[in-house]
Every structure is written in C-alpha cells, then in structure tokens.
Amino acid sequence: MTEDTSGRWRGWRAAAEDALYGPEGFYRRPEGPAGHFRTSVHASALFAGAVARLLCRVDEALEGPAVLDFVDLGAGRGELVTGVLAALPAEVAARVRAYGVELADRPGGLDPRVEWRAEVPKGVTGLLFANEWLDNVPVEVAEVDSAGVPRLVLVREDGTERLGEPPSGAEAGWLARWWPQPPEEGQRAEIGLPRDTAWASAVAAVDRGLAIAVDYAHTVDTRPPFGTLTGFREGRETAPLPDGSCDITAHVALDACALPGARLLTQRAALHALGVTGARPPLTLASTDPARYVRALAGAGEAAELTAPGGLGDFGWLVQPVGIPDPLDQP
C-alpha cells in the first residue's frame, strides 16, 4: 500500500525534490520538459549553433585535445547535445565525447554518440553547459512573519502553506549574506545554498575548460521582494503544486553561485559575442536571392527572440573558466 503523504507538512526543498525527481516525479514523465515549457534550446537551432561555436573556442584554448568533452547538464530529452553535435565542424565532432546528464531515462532514438548518465562525469576537458538546470535544484523558502522574523515555509502536496521555524546554521548565514530580508511581513526569499553547492560540485568535475550555467537570475541588489517560486504546466504558468503535476522553479541567485574567476553576463551579451545578433538581412538580398533572404529573415527573428530584453535575452550566463582564458572574451 502506498503511503498517503498529501497532508504532510514539509519544507519546499523536500517537497519539490519528490515532486520533480521522485519515482512519479515531473521530470520522469515521458513528454519531458518540452511538453510544458519552452527554453532557448527549443526556441531556435541558433542556440545550439552558438554553443557549438563556444565549444570550438574552448577547443582552441585547449589546443585541440585528442578527446574534447561536451557535457549537457540537465539535458532534458537531449535536444541541446543533439543540436550541438549536428552543428560542429566534422574535425571537431570527430574528437568530441558527448554526455547528457539527466535523472530521467535515456530518450529513445538519441544519437548513439551521446553517453547518457545520471551524474556529471569526472575529469572533464572541454565544456560543461547547464541550461536551466539550477532553477530546478530545489531550495527552501523563507517568509517574514508578523514579528519581522524570517521563517521557513512549510507546504503540503495540495500547495497549502504555513510558517515553520526560523532558518538556522548555514541556511541562516546564506540568507543574511545573499538575500537579507527587511522586517516586513510577507517578504519572501529562496535560500539558494543547495544551488551554490550543486554548481561548485559541477565545476569541480572540470579539469580544464569552461563551465557555464544559464538561467533566469537576479543579484543581491535586485532580489524580488516576494520571491520567484512558481510552476509551469502545459506551457502555462501555474501555482507551484508539489504533487508531480507541474514543473516547480525559482530564479537563481547566480552571484551567490559564482566561484573565484567567474563573471556574469546577460544571454544577450553572450550570444552577441558568439555571433547571434538578430540583425536583419539587407533588403537588396530579397531581389538577388529571395530564398536566402527569407531564410536570413527567419533566422533574424529567432535571434531576436533569443536576445530580447524582457525575455530570453535577460537570462544570466555564469561563465567559469577552468585553467583557460575566458573564451567569451574573444572579439
């Protein structure tokens, strides 16, 4: 008999962990994340092409190793790693060892060159790329009570909440350092300590190369006063119910995750550096080569979506070189 846990009060971290990654969790469902929300990877093949160019820059910085690793962390159903392999020059692709890191089972029909695994491989020489992974690392939520004291938010499976004890230990220290809350009732914060730990562990797997985390993000000067915890179901934002029926996500304090030597960019700036600009083709091309003009115009529209202010262009890129110069610093 299955235990009924619907009335149990838990912190958001434990509740979301089960709801997303448990045996019946959201990320184990056959349709995958693409059935419920659209990322940059799904928006345009230009994104995978830009990541492929970045991998080539990493390859140059590493002076063309015999084996060049590409790790797609939080791989979904393998859309990004598949697109990157397709976009690489043949000479580079021949040396690439590709990994899809995801808790869900290996997707059917995935390129046989991709090794599918549940954990980041050790000793990476190349590029580790985590697109919208950290926002799904579950965290505790704190809310200020009527006395001005931050307390952990407890939740039941139906989404009902109540306040528990104040954060303590490392969680309290993180909150004070990275998301200090004014003593105003109802102010909320997501305690990003598990994400800092997860990112540090991922970067530690890179011997030489580059690690990048891409996510909706905020910094200590721009923390949202009521947090960002939300859900997505079938393409629509919804209440975050920890019952396995929807994605549960919260924006990432990427400045807290950053390790020494890292820098933060917007996706707009990062993709511009990789040649994705959204510039419209010259109108003269419409008369000299109409088919090429139509293709270029479609590409410009897709690039504009990937780099749009107020949308995907505002994503944060946490860029962490390991033993090489920053490849995004190149002209």
C-alpha atoms as one frame of an Amber mdcrd trajectory, in Angstrom:
protein
   0.000   0.000   0.000   1.342   3.451  -0.954   1.732   5.878   1.924  -0.589
   8.902   1.714   1.664  11.928   2.083  -0.791  14.563   0.811  -1.399  16.002
   4.286   2.240  16.021   5.409   3.909  19.380   6.108   7.419  19.692   4.685
   9.843  22.390   3.643   9.708  23.369  -0.007  13.075  21.761  -0.718  11.997
  18.232   0.277   8.534  18.638  -1.245   9.886  19.847  -4.597  12.599  17.173
  -4.645   9.973  14.425  -4.525   7.601  16.234  -6.881  10.267  16.740  -9.551
  12.591  13.764  -9.207  10.765  11.082  -7.207   9.557   7.828  -8.828   6.419
   9.571 -10.153   8.099  12.970 -10.461   7.539  15.575 -13.140  10.957  15.088
 -14.750  10.416  11.357 -15.106   7.316  11.823 -17.277   7.609  10.684 -20.911
   6.842  14.049 -22.535   9.811  15.701 -20.840  10.210  19.400 -20.045   9.499
  20.462 -23.644   5.905  19.360 -23.139   5.408  22.066 -20.539   7.736  25.000
 -21.174   9.954  26.439 -23.888  13.645  27.121 -23.323  16.205  28.784 -25.575
  17.080  25.321 -26.896  13.509  24.816 -28.120  13.173  28.394 -29.420  15.780
  28.090 -32.169  18.567  25.896 -33.516  20.649  29.093 -33.398  21.146  28.476
 -29.685  22.751  25.054 -30.192  24.816  26.543 -33.012  26.124  29.244 -30.672
  27.017  26.634 -28.037  28.809  24.625 -30.748  30.869  27.727 -31.643  31.647
  28.198 -27.969  32.811  24.580 -27.760  35.115  25.257 -30.729  36.585  28.248
 -28.893  37.165  26.061 -25.848  38.833  23.503 -28.135  41.190  26.204 -29.452
  42.030  27.360 -25.923  42.809  23.748 -25.023  44.968  23.438 -28.167  42.901
  20.679 -29.762  42.929  17.795 -27.253  42.574  14.255 -28.594  39.282  13.987
 -26.691  37.098  17.068 -26.223  34.262  16.700 -23.709  30.853  18.309 -24.024
  28.581  17.859 -21.012  24.918  18.848 -21.324  23.895  19.135 -17.661  20.152
  18.959 -17.154  19.814  17.517 -20.638  16.024  17.128 -20.760  15.481  14.805
 -23.692  18.852  15.529 -25.301  17.775  18.429 -27.506  20.843  20.605 -26.858
  23.519  17.932 -27.079  21.932  16.653 -30.311  21.912  20.148 -31.800  25.496
  20.853 -30.773  26.802  17.641 -32.342  24.960  18.464 -35.570  26.393  21.996
 -35.690  30.051  21.152 -35.056  32.653  21.067 -37.833  33.461  17.457 -38.750
  37.041  17.673 -37.488  35.902  18.811 -34.038  32.906  16.481 -33.875  35.205
  13.515 -34.511  37.033  14.247 -31.236  34.009  15.089 -29.085  32.891  12.858
 -26.243  29.316  13.940 -25.536  27.358  13.426 -22.326  23.726  14.016 -21.467
  23.317  14.294 -17.693  19.728  13.785 -16.552  17.849  11.679 -13.988  15.199
  10.599 -16.496  15.797   7.525 -18.639  17.707   7.808 -21.902  15.384   9.077
 -24.655  14.606   6.704 -27.489  16.401   7.451 -30.739  19.107   9.597 -29.139
  22.351   9.877 -31.109  24.443   6.830 -30.091  27.476   9.100 -29.647  25.851
  10.580 -26.536  26.593   8.865 -23.245  23.508   9.230 -21.016  24.097   9.284
 -17.280  22.631  10.499 -14.001  25.757  12.262 -12.720  28.372  14.618 -14.124
  31.460  12.691 -15.317  34.737  13.410 -13.578  37.834  14.787 -15.260  36.082
  16.860 -17.932  38.329  18.518 -20.516  36.081  20.767 -22.554  32.725  22.484
 -21.967  30.140  21.799 -19.276  26.901  23.612 -20.130  23.944  23.757 -17.722
  20.942  25.354 -19.423  18.062  25.984 -16.995  19.356  23.365 -14.571  19.990
  25.339 -11.394  16.451  26.753 -11.286  15.215  23.189 -10.773  17.583  22.455
  -7.874  15.029  22.626  -5.026  15.513  25.205  -2.279  13.871  26.225   0.964
  11.616  29.277   1.019  11.662  31.788   3.879   8.899  34.283   4.683   8.916
  37.127   7.196   6.235  36.737   9.877   4.198  39.420  11.653   7.013  39.946
  14.187   9.565  40.624  11.409  11.270  37.221  11.763  12.084  35.096   8.663
  10.636  31.591   8.962  10.829  28.539   6.724   7.713  27.965   4.646   6.149
  24.516   5.022   3.890  23.107   2.316   1.511  20.224   1.732   1.037  18.363
  -1.523  -2.017  20.459  -2.391   0.068  23.667  -2.148  -1.288  24.836   1.220
   1.435  26.658   3.173   2.210  27.601   6.753   5.238  29.041   8.519   7.669
  26.850  10.446  10.823  27.554  12.418  13.362  30.268  11.541  16.265  29.149
   9.327  19.381  28.144  11.228  23.035  27.328  10.619  24.320  27.634   7.056
  20.860  28.469   5.718  20.541  31.437   8.049  24.056  32.552   7.118  23.276
  32.347   3.404  20.080  34.350   3.852  21.863  37.086   5.792  24.696  37.295
   3.241  22.901  36.872  -0.054  19.237  37.739   0.460  18.819  39.935   3.555
  15.106  40.471   4.203  13.610  43.663   5.615  11.375  43.053   8.663   8.183
  43.445   6.635   5.529  40.760   6.915   5.115  38.673   3.763   8.570  39.291
   2.286   9.872  36.040   0.814  13.216  34.643  -0.260  14.520  31.418  -1.769
  17.555  30.117   0.117  19.943  29.235  -2.708  22.552  27.312  -0.700  21.823
  23.934  -2.420  22.386  25.584  -5.793  25.727  27.028  -4.705  26.763  23.536
  -3.599  25.470  21.859  -6.757  27.273  24.322  -9.020  30.542  24.049  -7.089
  30.340  20.259  -7.451  29.727  20.533 -11.202  32.642  22.920 -11.702  34.891
  20.629  -9.651  34.342  17.935 -12.299  36.058  20.130 -14.926  39.831  19.603
 -15.046  40.360  22.158 -17.829  37.913  24.074 -19.930  34.764  26.057 -19.241
  31.621  25.660 -17.140  28.528  27.756 -17.874  25.186  27.963 -16.077  22.318
  29.706 -17.881  19.159  30.687 -16.034  16.696  33.404 -15.162  18.648  35.141
 -12.437  18.881  38.040 -10.019  21.675  39.596  -7.970  21.852  40.821  -4.407
  20.882  44.348  -5.462  17.824  43.189  -7.411  16.277  40.397  -5.342  12.489
  40.243  -5.847  10.720  41.089  -2.563   8.259  38.200  -2.743  10.486  35.550
  -4.331  10.002  33.824  -7.680   8.759  30.321  -6.848   6.260  29.237  -9.499
   5.019  26.308 -11.562   4.590  25.504 -15.254   2.126  23.066 -16.777   1.426
  22.569 -20.492   3.045  25.850 -21.467   1.302  27.992 -18.854   2.481  29.441
 -15.576   0.556  27.957 -12.668   0.608  27.644  -8.895   3.610  25.538  -7.761
   1.953  22.329  -6.549   4.409  19.730  -5.179   2.358  16.779  -6.426   4.330
  15.883  -9.574   1.814  17.520 -11.906   3.905  20.567 -12.844   7.390  21.969
 -13.032   8.494  23.827  -9.896  11.076  26.509 -10.491  12.582  29.627  -8.968
  15.046  32.141 -10.396  18.684  31.697  -9.420  20.972  33.886  -7.307  23.812
  33.373  -9.766  26.046  35.874  -7.943  25.954  33.587  -4.900  26.829  30.555
  -7.051  29.828  32.267  -8.679  33.268  30.892  -7.803  36.542  32.878  -7.979
  37.351  33.907 -11.540  33.747  33.752 -12.753  31.773  36.541 -14.371  28.109
  37.176 -15.075  26.739  38.148 -18.489  23.290  38.517 -19.933  22.328  35.982
 -22.577  22.043  38.902 -24.970  25.707  39.838 -24.444  26.887  36.218 -24.523
  25.062  35.360 -27.754  26.184  38.600 -29.394  29.758  37.535 -28.591  29.018
  34.235 -30.334  27.620  35.853 -33.467  23.874  35.715 -32.734  22.766  39.319
 -33.217  19.275  39.406 -34.711  20.393  41.806 -37.457  18.002  41.851 -40.419
  19.433  40.867 -43.827  19.876  43.666 -46.383  16.752  44.322 -48.416  18.745
  44.052 -51.644  19.125  40.330 -50.957  15.362  39.934 -51.475  15.751  40.688
 -55.172  19.073  38.932 -55.811  18.414  35.748 -53.794  14.834  35.618 -52.441
  15.117  32.168 -50.860  18.258  33.134 -48.979  16.599  36.369 -47.890  13.614
  34.504 -46.428  15.914  32.129 -44.546  18.010  35.003 -43.221  14.897  36.912
 -42.166  13.584  33.884 -40.258  16.964  33.486 -38.576  16.971  37.145 -37.592
  13.576  36.710 -35.962  14.772  33.696 -33.991  17.937  35.515 -32.937  15.844
  38.469 -31.811  13.785  36.167 -29.573  16.903  34.611 -28.035  18.357  38.038
 -27.226  15.187  40.032 -26.471  15.180  42.431 -23.493  12.464  41.414 -21.056
  12.614  37.836 -22.339  15.251  35.213 -23.107  17.926  37.877 -23.596  17.750
  38.709 -19.887  18.821  35.228 -18.819  22.029  35.220 -16.815  25.134  33.365
 -18.004  27.525  32.400 -15.207  30.843  31.888 -17.009  33.515  29.920 -15.121
  36.828  29.275 -16.927  38.960  26.462 -15.507  42.633  26.690 -16.473  41.994
  28.588 -19.738  41.266  32.209 -20.700  37.596  33.163 -20.928  36.553  32.142
 -24.488  33.667  34.639 -24.418  36.203  37.438 -24.009  37.376  36.950 -27.584
  36.403  39.500 -30.259
